[in-house]
PDB file of C-alpha atoms in Angstrom:
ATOM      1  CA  UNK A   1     -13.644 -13.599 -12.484  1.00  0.00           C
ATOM      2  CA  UNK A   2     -15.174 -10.216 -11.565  1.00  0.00           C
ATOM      3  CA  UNK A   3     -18.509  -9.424 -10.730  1.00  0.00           C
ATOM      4  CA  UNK A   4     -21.583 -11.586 -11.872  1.00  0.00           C
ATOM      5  CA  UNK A   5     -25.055 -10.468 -11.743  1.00  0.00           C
ATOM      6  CA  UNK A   6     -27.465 -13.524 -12.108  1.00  0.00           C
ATOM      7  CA  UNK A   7     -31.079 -11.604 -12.957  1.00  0.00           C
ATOM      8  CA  UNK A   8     -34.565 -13.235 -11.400  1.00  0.00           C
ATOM      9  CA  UNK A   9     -37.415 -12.420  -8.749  1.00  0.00           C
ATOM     10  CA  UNK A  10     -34.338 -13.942  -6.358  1.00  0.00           C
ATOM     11  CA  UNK A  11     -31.552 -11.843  -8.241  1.00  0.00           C
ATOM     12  CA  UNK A  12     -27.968 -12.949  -7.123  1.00  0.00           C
ATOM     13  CA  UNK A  13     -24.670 -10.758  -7.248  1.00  0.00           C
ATOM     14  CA  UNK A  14     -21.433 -12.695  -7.013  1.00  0.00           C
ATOM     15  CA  UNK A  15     -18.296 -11.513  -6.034  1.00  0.00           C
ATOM     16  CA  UNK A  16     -15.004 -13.614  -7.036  1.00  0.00           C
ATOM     17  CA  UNK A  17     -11.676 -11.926  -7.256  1.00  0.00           C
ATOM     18  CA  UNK A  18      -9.627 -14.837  -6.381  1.00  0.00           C
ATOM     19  CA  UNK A  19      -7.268 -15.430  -4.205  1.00  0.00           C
ATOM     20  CA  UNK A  20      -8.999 -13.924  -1.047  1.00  0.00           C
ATOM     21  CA  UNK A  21     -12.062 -11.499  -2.733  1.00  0.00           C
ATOM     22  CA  UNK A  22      -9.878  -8.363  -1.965  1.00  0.00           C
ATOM     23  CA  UNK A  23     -11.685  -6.328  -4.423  1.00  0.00           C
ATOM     24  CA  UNK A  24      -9.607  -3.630  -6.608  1.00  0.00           C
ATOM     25  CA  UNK A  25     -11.259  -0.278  -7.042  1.00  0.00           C
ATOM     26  CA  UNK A  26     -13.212  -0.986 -10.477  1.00  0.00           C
ATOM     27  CA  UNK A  27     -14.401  -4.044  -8.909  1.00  0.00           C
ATOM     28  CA  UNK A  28     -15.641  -1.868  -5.696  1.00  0.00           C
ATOM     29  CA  UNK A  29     -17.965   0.385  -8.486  1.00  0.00           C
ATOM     30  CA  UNK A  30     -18.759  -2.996 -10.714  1.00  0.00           C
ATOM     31  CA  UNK A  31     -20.532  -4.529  -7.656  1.00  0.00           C
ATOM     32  CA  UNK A  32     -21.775  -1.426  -6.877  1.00  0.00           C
ATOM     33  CA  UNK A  33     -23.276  -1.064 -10.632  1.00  0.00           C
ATOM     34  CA  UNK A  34     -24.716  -5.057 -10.306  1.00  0.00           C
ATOM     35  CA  UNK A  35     -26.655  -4.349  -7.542  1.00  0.00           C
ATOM     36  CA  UNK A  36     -28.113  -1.250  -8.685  1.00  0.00           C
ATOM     37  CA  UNK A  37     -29.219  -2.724 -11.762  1.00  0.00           C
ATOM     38  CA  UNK A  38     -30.595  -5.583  -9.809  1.00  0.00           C
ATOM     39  CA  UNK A  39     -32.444  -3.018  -7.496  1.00  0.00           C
ATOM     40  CA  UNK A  40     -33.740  -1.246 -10.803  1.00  0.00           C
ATOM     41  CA  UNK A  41     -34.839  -3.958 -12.583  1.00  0.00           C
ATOM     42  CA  UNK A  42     -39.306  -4.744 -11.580  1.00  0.00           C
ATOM     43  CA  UNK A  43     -38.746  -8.626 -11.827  1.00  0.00           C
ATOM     44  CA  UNK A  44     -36.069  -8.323  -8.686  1.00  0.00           C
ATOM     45  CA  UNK A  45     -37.755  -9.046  -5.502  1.00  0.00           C
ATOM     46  CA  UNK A  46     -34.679  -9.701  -3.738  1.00  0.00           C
ATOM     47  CA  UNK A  47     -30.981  -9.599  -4.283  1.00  0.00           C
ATOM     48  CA  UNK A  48     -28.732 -12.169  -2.668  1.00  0.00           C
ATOM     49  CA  UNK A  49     -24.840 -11.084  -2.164  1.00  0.00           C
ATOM     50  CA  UNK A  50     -22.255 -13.890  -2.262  1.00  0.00           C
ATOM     51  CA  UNK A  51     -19.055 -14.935  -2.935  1.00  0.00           C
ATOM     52  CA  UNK A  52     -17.021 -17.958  -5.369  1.00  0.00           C
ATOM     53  CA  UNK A  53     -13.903 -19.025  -3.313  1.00  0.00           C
ATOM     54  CA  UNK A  54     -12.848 -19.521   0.304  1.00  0.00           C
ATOM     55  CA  UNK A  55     -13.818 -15.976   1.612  1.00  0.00           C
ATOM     56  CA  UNK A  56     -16.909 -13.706   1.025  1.00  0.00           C
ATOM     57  CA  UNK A  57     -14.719 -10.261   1.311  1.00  0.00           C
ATOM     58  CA  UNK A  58     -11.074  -9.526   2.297  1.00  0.00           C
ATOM     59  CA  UNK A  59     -11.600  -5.903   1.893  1.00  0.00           C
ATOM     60  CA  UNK A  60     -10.170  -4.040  -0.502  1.00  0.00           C
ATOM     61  CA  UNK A  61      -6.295  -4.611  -2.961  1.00  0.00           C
ATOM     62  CA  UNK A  62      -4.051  -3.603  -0.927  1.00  0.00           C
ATOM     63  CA  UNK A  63      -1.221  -4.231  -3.394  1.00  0.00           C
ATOM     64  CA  UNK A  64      -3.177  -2.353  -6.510  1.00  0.00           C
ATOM     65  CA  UNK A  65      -2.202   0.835  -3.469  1.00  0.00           C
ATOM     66  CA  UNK A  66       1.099   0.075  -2.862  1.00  0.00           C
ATOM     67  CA  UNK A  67       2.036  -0.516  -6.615  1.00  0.00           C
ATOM     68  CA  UNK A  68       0.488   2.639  -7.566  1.00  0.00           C
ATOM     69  CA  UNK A  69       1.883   6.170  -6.834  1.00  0.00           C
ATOM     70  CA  UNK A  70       0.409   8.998  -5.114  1.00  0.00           C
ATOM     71  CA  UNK A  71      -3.258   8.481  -3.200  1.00  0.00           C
ATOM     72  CA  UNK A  72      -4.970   7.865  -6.929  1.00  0.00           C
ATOM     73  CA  UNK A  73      -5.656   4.594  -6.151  1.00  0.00           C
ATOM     74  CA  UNK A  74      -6.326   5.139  -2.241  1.00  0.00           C
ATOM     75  CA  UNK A  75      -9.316   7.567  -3.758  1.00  0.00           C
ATOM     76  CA  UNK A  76     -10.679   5.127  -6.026  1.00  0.00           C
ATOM     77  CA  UNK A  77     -10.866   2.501  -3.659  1.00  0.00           C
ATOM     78  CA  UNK A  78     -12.394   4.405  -1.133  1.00  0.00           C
ATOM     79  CA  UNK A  79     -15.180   6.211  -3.294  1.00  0.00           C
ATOM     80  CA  UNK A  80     -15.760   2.316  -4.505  1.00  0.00           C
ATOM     81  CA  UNK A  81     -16.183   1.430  -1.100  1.00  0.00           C
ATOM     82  CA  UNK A  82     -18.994   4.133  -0.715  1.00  0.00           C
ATOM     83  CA  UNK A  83     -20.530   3.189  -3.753  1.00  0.00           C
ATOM     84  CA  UNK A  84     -20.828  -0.526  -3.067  1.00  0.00           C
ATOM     85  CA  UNK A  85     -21.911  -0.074   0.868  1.00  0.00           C
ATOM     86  CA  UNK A  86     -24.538   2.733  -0.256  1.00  0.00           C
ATOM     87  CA  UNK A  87     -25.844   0.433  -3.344  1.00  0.00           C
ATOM     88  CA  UNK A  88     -26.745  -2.077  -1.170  1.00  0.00           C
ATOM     89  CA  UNK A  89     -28.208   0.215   1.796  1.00  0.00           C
ATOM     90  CA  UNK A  90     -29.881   2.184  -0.977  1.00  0.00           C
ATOM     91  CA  UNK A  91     -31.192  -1.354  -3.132  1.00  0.00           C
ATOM     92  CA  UNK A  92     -34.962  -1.350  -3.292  1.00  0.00           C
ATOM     93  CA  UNK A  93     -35.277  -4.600  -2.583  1.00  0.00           C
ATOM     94  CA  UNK A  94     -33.942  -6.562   0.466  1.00  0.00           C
ATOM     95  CA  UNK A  95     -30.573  -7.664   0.178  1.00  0.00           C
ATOM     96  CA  UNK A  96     -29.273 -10.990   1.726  1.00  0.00           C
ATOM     97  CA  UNK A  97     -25.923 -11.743   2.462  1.00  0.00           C
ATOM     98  CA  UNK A  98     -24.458 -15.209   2.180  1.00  0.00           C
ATOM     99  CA  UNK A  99     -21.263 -14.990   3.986  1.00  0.00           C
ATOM    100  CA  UNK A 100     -18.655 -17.742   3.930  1.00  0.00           C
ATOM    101  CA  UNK A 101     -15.032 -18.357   5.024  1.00  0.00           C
ATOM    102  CA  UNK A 102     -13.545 -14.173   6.475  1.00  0.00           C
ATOM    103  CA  UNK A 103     -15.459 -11.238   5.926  1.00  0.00           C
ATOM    104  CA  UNK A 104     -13.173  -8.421   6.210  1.00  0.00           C
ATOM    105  CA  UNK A 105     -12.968  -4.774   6.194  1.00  0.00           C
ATOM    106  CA  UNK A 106     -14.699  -4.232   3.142  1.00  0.00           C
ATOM    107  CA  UNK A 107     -16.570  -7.288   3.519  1.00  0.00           C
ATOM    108  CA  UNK A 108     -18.142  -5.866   6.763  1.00  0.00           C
ATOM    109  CA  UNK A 109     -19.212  -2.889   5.058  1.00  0.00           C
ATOM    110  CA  UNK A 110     -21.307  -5.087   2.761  1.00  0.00           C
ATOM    111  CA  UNK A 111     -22.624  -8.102   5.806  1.00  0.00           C
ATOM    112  CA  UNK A 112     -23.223  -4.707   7.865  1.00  0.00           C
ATOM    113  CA  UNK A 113     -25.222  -2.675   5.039  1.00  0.00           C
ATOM    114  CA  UNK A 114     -27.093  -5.697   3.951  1.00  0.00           C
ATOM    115  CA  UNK A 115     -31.062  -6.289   5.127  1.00  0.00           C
ATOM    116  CA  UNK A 116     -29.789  -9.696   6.789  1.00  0.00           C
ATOM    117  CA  UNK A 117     -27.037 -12.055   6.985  1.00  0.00           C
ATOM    118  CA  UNK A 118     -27.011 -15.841   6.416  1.00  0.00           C
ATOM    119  CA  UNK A 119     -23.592 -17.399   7.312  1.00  0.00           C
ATOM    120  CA  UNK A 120     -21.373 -20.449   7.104  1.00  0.00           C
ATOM    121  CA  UNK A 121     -20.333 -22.192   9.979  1.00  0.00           C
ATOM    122  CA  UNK A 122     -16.371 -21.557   9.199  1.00  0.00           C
ATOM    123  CA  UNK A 123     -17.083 -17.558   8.505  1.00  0.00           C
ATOM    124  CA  UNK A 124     -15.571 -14.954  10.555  1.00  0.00           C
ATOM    125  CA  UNK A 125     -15.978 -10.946  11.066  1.00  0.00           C
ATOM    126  CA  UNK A 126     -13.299  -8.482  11.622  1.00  0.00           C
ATOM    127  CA  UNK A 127     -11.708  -5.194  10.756  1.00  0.00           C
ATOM    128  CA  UNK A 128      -8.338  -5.459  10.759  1.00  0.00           C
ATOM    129  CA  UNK A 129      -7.860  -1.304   9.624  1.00  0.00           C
ATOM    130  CA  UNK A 130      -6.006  -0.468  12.419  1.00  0.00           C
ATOM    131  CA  UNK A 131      -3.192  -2.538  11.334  1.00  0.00           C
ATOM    132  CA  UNK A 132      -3.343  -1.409   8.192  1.00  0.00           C
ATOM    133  CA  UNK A 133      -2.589   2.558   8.888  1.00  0.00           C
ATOM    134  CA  UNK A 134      -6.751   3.084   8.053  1.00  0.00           C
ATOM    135  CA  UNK A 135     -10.146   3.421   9.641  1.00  0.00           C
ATOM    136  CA  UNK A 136     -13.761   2.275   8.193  1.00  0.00           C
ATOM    137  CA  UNK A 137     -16.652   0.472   8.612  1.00  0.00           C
ATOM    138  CA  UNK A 138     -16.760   0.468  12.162  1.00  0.00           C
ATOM    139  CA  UNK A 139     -20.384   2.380  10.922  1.00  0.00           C
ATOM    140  CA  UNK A 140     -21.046  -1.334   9.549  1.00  0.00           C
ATOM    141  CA  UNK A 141     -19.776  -3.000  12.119  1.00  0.00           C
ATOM    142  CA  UNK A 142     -21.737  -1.702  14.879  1.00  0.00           C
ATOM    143  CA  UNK A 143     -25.100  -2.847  12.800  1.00  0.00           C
ATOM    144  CA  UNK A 144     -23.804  -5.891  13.585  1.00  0.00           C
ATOM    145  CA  UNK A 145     -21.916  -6.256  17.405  1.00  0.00           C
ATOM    146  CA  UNK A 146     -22.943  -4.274  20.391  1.00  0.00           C
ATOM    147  CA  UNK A 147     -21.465  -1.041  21.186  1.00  0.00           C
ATOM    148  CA  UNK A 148     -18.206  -2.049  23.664  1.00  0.00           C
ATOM    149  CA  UNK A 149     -17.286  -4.765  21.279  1.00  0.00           C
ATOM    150  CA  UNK A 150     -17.555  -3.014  18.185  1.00  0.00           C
ATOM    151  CA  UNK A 151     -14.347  -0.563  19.681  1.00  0.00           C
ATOM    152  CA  UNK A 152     -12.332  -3.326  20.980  1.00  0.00           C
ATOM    153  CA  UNK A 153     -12.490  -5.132  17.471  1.00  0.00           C
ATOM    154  CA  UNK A 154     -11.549  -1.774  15.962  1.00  0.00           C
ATOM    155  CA  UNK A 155      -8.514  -1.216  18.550  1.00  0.00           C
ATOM    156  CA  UNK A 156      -7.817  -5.157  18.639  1.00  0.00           C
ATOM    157  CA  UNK A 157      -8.076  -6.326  15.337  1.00  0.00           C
ATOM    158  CA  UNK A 158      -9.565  -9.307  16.787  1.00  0.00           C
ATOM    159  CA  UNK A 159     -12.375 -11.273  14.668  1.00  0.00           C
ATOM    160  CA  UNK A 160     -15.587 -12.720  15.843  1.00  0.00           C
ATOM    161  CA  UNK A 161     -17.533 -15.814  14.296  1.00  0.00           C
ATOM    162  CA  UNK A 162     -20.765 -15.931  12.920  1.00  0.00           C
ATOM    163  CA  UNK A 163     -21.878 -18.034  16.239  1.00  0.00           C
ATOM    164  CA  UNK A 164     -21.463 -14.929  17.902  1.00  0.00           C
ATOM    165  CA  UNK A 165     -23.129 -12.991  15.652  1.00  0.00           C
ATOM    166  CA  UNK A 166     -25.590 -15.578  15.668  1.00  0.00           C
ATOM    167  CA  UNK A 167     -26.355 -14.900  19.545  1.00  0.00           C
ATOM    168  CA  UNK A 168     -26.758 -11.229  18.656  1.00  0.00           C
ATOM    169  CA  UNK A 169     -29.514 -11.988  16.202  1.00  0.00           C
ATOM    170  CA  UNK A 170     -27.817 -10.328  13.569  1.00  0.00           C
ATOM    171  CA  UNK A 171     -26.798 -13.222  11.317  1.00  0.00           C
ATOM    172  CA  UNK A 172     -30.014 -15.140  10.879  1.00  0.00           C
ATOM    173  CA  UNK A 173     -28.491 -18.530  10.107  1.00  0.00           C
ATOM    174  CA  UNK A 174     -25.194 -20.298  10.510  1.00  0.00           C
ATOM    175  CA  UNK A 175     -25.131 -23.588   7.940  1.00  0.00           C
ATOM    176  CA  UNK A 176     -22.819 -25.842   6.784  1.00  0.00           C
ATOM    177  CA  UNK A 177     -20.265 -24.063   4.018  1.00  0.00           C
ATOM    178  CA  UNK A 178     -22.061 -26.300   1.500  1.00  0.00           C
ATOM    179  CA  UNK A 179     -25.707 -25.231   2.097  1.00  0.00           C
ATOM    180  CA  UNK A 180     -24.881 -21.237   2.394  1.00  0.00           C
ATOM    181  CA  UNK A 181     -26.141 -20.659  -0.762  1.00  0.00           C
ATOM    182  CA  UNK A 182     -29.246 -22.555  -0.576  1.00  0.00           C
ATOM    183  CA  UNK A 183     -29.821 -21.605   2.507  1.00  0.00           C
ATOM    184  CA  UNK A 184     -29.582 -17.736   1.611  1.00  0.00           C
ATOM    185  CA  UNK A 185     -31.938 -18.363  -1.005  1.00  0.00           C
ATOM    186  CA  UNK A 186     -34.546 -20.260   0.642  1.00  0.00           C
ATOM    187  CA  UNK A 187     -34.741 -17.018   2.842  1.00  0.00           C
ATOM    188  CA  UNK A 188     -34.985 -15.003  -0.333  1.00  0.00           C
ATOM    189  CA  UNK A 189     -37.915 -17.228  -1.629  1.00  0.00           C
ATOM    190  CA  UNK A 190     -39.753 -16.669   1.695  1.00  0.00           C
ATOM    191  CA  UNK A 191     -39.373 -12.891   0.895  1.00  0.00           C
ATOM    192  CA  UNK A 192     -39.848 -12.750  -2.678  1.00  0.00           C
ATOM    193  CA  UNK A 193     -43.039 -14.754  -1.783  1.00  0.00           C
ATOM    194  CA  UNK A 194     -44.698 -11.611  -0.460  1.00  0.00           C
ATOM    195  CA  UNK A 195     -46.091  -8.537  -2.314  1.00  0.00           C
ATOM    196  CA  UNK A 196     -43.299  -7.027  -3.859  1.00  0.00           C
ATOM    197  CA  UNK A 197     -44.707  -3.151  -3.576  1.00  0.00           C
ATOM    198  CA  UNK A 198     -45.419  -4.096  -0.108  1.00  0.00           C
ATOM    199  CA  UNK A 199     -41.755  -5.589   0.347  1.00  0.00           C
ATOM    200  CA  UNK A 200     -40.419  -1.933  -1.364  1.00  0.00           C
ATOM    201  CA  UNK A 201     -42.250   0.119   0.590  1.00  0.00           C
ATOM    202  CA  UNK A 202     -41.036  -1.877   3.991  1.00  0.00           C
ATOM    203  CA  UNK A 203     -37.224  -1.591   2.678  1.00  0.00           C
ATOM    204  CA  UNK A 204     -37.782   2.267   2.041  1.00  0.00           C
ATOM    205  CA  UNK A 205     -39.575   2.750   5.664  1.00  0.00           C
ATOM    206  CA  UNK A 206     -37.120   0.957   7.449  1.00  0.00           C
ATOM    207  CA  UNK A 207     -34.286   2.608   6.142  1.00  0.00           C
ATOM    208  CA  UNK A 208     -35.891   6.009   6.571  1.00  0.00           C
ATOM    209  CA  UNK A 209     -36.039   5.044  10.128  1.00  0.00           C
ATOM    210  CA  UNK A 210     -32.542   4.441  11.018  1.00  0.00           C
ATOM    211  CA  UNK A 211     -30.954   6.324  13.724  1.00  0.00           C
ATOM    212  CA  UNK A 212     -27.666   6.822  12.589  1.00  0.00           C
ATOM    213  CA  UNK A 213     -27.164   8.095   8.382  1.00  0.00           C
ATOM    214  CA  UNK A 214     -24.861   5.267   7.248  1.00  0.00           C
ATOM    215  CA  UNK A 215     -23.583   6.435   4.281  1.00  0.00           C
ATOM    216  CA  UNK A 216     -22.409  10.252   6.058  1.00  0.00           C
ATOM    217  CA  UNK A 217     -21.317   8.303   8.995  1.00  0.00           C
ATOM    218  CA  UNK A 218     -19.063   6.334   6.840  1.00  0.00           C
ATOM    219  CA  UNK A 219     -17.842   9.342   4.993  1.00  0.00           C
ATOM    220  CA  UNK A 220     -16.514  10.752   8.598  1.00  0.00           C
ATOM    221  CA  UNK A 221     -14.322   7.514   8.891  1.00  0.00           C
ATOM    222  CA  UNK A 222     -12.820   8.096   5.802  1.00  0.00           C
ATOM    223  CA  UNK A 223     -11.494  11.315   6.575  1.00  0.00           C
ATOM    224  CA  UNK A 224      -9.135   9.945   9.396  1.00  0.00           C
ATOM    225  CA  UNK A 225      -8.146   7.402   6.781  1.00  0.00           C
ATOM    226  CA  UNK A 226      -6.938  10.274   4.197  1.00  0.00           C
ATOM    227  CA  UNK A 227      -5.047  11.850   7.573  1.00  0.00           C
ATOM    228  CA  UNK A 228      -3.382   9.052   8.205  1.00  0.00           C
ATOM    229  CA  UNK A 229      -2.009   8.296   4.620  1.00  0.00           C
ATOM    230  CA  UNK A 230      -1.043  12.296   4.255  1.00  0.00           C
ATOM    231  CA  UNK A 231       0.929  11.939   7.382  1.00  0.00           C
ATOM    232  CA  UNK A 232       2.779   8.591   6.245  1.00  0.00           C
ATOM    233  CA  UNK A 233       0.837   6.104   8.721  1.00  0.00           C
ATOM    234  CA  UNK A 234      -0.973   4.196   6.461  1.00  0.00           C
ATOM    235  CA  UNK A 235       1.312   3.735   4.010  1.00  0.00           C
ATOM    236  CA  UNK A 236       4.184   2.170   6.375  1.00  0.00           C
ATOM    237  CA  UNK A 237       0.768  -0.285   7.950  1.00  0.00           C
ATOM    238  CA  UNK A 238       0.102  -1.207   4.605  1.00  0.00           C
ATOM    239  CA  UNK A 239       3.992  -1.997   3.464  1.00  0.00           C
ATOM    240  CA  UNK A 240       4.235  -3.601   7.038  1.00  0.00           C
ATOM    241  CA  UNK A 241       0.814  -6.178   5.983  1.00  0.00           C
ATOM    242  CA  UNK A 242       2.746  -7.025   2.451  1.00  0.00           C
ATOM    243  CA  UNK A 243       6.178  -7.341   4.108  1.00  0.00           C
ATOM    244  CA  UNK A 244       4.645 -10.313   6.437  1.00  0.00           C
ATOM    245  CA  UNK A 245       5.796  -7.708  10.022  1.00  0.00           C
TER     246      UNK A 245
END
């Protein structure tokens, strides 16, 4: 249970925080540690982001920040969150990931930050923040859905599938739940066939060319988030969420 980090030209990082993948705040800056290390290391060509369980991400422990006084853990979970979503922007290498089951919050800050998605045919998409008293990763969100939708998921709550994405072109593939992972690597394979200063170079231009600074951008959200917990908001959403309202 934790974070894995399975070394190789096709270098996979596995998430599994059972029951749903909603990831504590060490286990934010643990995946964000496995995938720099993957980055850093010369054998990894690419890095392939996945998940053990029924879920790829449900964002991040809600109860670890109700059970804990204060905004300590609210902090740590939200510098985690940077750290993980920058790690994989920031990897060297292209990053795949293999998305199964909900991808959540947290989970879209990953699928959103990641070079491509490959998908299950049972995975879904949302960010349920706003009925959870926060806001995030609508930056990551709107790498993935166009414009209009991206704010009506935000205000709605409402999940798409990966068919949709599909039809956007920004997940890749949709397979079968039991060929995600082979599937996501035979991508990898294709990638890690190439010239691997070539493939570095291409990951550093391309992110150098991005219109919008991900990693700032996400930093705004997070600021509305802190608001609404000073002001009380988010910590009645998130009591509301445990309380089954």
């Amino acid at each position: 249970m934790g974070i894995e980090l399975h070394r190789g030209a096709v270098a996979e990082v596995i998430v599994d925080f059972p029951p749903v993948n909603a990831l504590p705040a060490a286990g934010w800056h643990a995946l964000a540690d496995a995938v720099i290390a993957a980055g850093a290391d010369e054998r990894t060509r690419v890095v392939v982001l996945a998940a053990e369980g029924r879920g790829f991400c449900a964002g991040v422990d809600i109860k670890e920040m109700q059970r804990t006084s204060g905004h300590d853990a609210l902090l740590a979970a939200n510098r985690g969150c940077a750290a993980a979503f920058a790690a994989v922007y920031d990897c060297p290498v292209p990053v795949i990931a293999a998305v199964q089951g909900f991808c959540l919050g947290g989970g879209v800050g990953l699928a959103g930050n990641a070079d491509l998605v490959v998908a299950a045919d049972d995975a879904t998409f949302g960010l349920p923040e706003v009925d959870r008293g926060a806001l995030g990763a609508a930056t990551h969100l709107a790498r993935l859905v166009p414009h209009q939708l991206m704010r009506t998921m935000v205000y709605t709550c409402r999940p798409v599938t990966a068919w949709e994405l599909h039809r956007f072109g920004t997940v890749l593939e949709v397979v079968p739940v039991a060929g995600l992972r082979r599937a996501a690597r035979r991508v990898a394979e294709e990638i890690a066939a190439k010239d691997p200063l070539v493939i570095r170079r291409a990951k550093e231009s391309l992110n150098g060319i991005d219109p919008i600074d991900v990693k700032r951008s996400y930093r705004f959200e997070q600021g509305f988030t802190f608001e609404l917990n000073l002001n009380g908001a988010g910590d009645r959403a998130r009591q509301r969420f445990l309380d089954g309202r």
